[in-house]
PDB file of C-alpha atoms in Angstrom:
ATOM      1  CA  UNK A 186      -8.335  77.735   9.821  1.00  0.00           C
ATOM      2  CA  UNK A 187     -10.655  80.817  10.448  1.00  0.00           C
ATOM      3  CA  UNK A 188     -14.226  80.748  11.902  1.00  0.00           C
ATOM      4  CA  UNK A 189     -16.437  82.318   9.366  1.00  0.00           C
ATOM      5  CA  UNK A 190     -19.877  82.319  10.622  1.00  0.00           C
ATOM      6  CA  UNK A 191     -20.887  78.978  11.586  1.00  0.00           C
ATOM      7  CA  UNK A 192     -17.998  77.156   9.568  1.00  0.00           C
ATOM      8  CA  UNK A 193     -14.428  76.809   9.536  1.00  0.00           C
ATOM      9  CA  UNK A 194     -12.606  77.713   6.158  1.00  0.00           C
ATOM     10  CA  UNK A 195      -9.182  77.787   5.118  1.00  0.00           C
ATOM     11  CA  UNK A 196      -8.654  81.527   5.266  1.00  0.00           C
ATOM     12  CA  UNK A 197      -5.993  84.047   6.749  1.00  0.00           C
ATOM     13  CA  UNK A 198      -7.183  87.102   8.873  1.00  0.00           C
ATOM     14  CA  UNK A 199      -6.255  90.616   8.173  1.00  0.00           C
ATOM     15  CA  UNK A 200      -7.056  93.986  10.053  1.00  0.00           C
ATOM     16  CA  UNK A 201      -9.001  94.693   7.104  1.00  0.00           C
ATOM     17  CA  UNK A 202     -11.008  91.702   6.440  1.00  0.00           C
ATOM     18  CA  UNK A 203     -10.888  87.485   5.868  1.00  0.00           C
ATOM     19  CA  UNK A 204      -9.221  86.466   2.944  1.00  0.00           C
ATOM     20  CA  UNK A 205     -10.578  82.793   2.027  1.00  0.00           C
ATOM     21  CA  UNK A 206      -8.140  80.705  -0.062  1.00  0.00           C
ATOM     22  CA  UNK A 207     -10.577  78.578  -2.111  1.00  0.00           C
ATOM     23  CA  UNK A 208     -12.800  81.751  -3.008  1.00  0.00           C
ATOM     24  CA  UNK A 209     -11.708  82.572  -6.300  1.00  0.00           C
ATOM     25  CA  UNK A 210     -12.637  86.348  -5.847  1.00  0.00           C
ATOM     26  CA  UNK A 211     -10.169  86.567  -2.851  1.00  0.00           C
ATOM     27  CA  UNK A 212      -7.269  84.492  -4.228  1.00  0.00           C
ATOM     28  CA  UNK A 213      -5.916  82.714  -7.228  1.00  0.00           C
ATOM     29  CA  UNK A 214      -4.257  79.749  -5.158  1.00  0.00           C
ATOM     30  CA  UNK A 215      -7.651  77.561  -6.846  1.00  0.00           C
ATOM     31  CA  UNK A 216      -6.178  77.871 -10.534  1.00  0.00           C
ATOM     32  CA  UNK A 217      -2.979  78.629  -9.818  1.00  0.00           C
ATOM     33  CA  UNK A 218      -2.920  75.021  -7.765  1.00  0.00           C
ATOM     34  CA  UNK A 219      -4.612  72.964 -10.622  1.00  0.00           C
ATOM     35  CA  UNK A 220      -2.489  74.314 -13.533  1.00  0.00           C
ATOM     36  CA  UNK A 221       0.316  73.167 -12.055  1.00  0.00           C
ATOM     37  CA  UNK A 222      -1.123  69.904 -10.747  1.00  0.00           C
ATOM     38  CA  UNK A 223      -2.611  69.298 -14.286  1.00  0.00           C
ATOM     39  CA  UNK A 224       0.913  70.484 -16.394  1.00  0.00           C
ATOM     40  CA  UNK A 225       3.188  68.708 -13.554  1.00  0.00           C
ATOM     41  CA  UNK A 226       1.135  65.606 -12.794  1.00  0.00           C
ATOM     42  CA  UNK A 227       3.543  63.612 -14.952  1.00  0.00           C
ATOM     43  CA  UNK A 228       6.598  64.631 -13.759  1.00  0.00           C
ATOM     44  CA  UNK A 229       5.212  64.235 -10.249  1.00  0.00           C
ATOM     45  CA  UNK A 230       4.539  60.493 -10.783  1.00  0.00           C
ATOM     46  CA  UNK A 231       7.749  60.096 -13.036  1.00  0.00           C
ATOM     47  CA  UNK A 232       9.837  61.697  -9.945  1.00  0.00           C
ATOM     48  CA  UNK A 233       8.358  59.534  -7.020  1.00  0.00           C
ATOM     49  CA  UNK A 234       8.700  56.573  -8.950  1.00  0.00           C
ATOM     50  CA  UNK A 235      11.769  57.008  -9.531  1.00  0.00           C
ATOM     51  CA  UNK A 236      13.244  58.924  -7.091  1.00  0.00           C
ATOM     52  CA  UNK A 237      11.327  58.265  -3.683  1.00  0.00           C
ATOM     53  CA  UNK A 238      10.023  54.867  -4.642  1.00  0.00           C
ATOM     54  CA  UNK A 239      13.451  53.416  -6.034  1.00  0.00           C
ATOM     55  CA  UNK A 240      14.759  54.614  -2.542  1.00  0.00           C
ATOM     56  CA  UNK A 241      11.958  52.778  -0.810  1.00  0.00           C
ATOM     57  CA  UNK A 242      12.654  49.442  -2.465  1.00  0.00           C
ATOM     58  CA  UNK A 243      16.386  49.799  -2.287  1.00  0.00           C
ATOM     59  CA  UNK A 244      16.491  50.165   1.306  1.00  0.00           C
ATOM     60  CA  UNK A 245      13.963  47.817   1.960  1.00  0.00           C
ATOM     61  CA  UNK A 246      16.304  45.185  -0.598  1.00  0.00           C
ATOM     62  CA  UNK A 247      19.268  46.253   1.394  1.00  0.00           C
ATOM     63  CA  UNK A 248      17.501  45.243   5.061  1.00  0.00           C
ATOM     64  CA  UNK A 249      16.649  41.682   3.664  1.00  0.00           C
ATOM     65  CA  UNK A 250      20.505  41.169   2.421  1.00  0.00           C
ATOM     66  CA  UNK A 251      20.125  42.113  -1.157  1.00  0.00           C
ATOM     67  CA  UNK A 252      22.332  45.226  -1.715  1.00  0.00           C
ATOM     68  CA  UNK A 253      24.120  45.906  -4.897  1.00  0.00           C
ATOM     69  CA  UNK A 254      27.613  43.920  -4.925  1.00  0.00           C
ATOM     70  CA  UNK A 255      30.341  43.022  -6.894  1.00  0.00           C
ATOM     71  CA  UNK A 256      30.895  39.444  -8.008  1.00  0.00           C
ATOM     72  CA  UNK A 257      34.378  37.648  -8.649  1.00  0.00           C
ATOM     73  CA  UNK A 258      35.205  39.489 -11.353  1.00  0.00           C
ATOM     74  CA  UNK A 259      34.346  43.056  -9.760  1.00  0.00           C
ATOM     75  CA  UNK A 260      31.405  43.674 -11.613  1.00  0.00           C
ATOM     76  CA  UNK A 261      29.093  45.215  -9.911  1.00  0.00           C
ATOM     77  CA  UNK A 262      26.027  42.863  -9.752  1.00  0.00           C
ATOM     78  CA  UNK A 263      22.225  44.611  -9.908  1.00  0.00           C
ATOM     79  CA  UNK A 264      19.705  43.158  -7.379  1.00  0.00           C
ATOM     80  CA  UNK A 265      18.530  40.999  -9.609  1.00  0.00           C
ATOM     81  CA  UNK A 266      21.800  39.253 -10.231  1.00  0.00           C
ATOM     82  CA  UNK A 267      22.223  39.548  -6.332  1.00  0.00           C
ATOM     83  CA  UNK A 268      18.924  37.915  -6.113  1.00  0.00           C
ATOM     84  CA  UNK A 269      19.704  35.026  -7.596  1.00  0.00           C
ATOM     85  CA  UNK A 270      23.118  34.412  -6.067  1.00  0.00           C
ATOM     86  CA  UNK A 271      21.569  34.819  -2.686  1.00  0.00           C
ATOM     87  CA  UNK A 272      18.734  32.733  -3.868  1.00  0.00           C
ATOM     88  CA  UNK A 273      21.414  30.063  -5.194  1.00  0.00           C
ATOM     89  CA  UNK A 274      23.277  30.296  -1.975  1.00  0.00           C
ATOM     90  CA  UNK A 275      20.650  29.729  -0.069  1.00  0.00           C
ATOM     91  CA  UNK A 276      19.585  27.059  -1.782  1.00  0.00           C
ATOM     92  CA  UNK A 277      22.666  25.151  -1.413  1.00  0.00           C
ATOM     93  CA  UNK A 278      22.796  25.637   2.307  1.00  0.00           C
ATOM     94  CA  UNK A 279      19.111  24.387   2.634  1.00  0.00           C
ATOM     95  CA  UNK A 280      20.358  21.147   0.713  1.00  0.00           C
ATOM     96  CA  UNK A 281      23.609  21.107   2.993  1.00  0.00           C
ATOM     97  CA  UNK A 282      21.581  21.293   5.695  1.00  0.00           C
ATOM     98  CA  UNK A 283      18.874  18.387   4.555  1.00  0.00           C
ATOM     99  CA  UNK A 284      22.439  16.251   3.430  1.00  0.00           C
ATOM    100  CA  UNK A 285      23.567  16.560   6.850  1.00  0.00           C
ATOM    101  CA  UNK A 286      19.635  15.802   8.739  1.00  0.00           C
ATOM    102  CA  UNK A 287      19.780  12.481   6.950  1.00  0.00           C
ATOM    103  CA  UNK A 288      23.038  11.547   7.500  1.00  0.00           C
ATOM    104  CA  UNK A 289      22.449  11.736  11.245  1.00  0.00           C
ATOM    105  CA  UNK A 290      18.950  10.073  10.751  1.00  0.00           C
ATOM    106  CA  UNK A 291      20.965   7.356   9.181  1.00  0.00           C
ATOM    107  CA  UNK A 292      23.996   7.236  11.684  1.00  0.00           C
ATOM    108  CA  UNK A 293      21.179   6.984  14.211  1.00  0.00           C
ATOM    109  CA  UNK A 294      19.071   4.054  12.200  1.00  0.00           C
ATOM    110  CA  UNK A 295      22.273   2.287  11.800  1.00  0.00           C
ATOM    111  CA  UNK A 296      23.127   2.344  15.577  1.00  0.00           C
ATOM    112  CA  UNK A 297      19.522   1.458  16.623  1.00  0.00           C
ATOM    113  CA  UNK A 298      19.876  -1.787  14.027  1.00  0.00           C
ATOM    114  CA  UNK A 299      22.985  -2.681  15.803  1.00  0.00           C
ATOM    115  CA  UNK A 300      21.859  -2.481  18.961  1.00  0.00           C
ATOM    116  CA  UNK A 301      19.067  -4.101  18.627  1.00  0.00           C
ATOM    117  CA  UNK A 302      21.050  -7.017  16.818  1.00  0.00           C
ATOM    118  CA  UNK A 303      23.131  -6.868  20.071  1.00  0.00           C
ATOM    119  CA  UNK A 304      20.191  -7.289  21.930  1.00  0.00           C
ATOM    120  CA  UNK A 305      18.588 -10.408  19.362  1.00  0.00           C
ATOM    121  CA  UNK A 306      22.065 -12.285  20.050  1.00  0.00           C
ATOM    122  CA  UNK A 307      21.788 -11.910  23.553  1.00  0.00           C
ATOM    123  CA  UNK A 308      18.425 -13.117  23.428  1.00  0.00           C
ATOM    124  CA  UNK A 309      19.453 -16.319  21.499  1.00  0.00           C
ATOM    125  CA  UNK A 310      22.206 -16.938  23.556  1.00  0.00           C
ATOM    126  CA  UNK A 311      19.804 -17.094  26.835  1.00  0.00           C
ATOM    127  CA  UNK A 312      17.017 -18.991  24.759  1.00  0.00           C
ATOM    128  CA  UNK A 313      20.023 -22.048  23.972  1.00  0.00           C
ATOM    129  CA  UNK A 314      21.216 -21.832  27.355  1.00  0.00           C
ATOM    130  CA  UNK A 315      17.635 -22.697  28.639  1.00  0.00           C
ATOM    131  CA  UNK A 316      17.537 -24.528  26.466  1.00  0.00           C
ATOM    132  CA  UNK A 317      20.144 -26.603  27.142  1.00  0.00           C
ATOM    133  CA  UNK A 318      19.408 -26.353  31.147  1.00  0.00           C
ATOM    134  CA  UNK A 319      16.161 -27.690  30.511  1.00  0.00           C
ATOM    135  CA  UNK A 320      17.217 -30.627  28.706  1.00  0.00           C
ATOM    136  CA  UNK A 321      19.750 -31.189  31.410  1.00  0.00           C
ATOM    137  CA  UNK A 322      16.581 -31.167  33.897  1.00  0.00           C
ATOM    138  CA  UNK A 323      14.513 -33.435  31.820  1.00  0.00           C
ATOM    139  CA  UNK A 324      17.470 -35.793  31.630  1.00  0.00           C
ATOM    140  CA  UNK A 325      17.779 -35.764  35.288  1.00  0.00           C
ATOM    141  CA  UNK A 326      13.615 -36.121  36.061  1.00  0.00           C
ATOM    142  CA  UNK A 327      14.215 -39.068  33.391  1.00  0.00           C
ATOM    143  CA  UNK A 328      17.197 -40.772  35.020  1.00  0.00           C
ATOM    144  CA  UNK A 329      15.233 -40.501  38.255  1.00  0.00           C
ATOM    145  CA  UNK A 330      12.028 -41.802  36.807  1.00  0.00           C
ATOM    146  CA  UNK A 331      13.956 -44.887  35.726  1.00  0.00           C
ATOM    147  CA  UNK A 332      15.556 -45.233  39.146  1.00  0.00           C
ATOM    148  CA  UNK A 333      11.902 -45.006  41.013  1.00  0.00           C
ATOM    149  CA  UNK A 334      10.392 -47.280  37.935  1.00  0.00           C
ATOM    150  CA  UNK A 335      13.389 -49.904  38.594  1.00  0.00           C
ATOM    151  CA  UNK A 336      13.030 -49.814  42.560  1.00  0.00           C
ATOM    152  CA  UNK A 337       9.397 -49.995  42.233  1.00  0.00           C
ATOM    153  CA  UNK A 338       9.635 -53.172  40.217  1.00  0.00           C
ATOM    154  CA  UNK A 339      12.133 -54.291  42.702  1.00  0.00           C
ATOM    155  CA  UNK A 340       9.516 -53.486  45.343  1.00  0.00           C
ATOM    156  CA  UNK A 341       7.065 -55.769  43.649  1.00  0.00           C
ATOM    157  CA  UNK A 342       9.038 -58.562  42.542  1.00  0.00           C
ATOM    158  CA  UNK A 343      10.336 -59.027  46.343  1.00  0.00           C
ATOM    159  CA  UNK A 344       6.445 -58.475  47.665  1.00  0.00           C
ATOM    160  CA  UNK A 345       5.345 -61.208  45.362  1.00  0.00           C
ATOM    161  CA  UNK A 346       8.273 -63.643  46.267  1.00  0.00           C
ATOM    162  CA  UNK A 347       7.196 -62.917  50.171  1.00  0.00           C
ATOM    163  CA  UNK A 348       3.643 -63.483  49.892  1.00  0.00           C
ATOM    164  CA  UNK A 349       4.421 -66.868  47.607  1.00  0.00           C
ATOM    165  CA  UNK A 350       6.932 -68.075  50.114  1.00  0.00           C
ATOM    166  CA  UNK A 351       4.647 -66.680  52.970  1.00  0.00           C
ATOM    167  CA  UNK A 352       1.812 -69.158  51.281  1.00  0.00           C
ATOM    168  CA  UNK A 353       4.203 -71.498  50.644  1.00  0.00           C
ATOM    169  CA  UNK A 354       5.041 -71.707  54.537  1.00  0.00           C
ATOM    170  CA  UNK A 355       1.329 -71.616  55.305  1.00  0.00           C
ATOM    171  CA  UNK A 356       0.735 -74.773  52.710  1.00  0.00           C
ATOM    172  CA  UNK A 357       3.284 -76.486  54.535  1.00  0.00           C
ATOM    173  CA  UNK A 358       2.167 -75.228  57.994  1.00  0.00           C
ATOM    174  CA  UNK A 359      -1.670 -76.849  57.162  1.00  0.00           C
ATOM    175  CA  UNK A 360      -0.140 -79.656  55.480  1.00  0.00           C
ATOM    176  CA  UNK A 361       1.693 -80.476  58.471  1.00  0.00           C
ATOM    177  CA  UNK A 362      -1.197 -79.864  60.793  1.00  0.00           C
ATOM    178  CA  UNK A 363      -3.424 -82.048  59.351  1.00  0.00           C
ATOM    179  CA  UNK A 364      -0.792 -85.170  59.632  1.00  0.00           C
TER     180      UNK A 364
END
């Protein structure tokens, strides 16, 4: 780049003057650069396609696990067969994987269930023992109730033979007075 006046062109500098590229009266690079960018343009997508962007994708194929392989047989596989080997594989080890998740999740459901099963029993076991202990107590309080009920009508049958005999004596005590 070469200050030319106020502006900066694409030029070269020689002892005898400025030669500026895109003037056509200085150089030819203008038509000589768009002939072959208008005859070439083909081949210059056709190559980077093919060439730099195959090389691109390839690599990129080869960094995600996809590279070109032989199978059993020793073909070699393209990366679309690869594709869908890995994509088969992979597969399979996702549905491994979710086999294995719900075994566990039912190992761990079934040992949950039994101990909580364990822990129902138990629970019966200590509601029939109370249960039981309770009746045993109510028996008891019963048998004792009886016993109290018994010695209460004991109580009253002797009170009410004293107080007839006591006014029994006292008839007999006025009767005798007033002979």
């Amino acid at each position: 780049m070469v200050k030319v006046g106020n502006k900066q062109v694409r030029a070269r500098q020689y002892p005898w003057g400025v030669v500026m590229i895109d003037n056509e009266s200085h150089s030819d690079f203008v038509k000589l650069r768009e002939m072959l960018l208008r005859t070439n343009m083909f081949d210059l997508i056709e190559q980077t396609h093919l060439k730099h962007y195959e090389l691109f994708r390839r690599n990129r194929l080869v960094e995600m696990g996809f590279a070109d392989c032989s199978n059993a047989n020793g073909k070699t596989m393209s990366i679309s067969e690869t594709y869908e080997a890995r994509h088969t594989e992979l597969k399979a080890e996702i549905q491994k994987k979710e086999d294995d998740i719900k075994e566990a999740f039912v190992a761990k459901v079934k040992a949950k269930e039994a101990e909580l099963k364990e822990a129902e029993k138990e629970l019966h076991e200590k509601f029939v023992m109370l249960k039981k202990q309770h009746a045993e107590q109510k028996e008891r309080v019963e048998e004792k109730k009886r016993m109290l009920e018994d010695e209460i009508k004991d109580f009253q049958r002797r009170k009410f033979s004293l107080e007839q005999s006591r006014l029994h004596s006292l008839g007999t005590l006025k009767s005798a007075k007033k002979k």
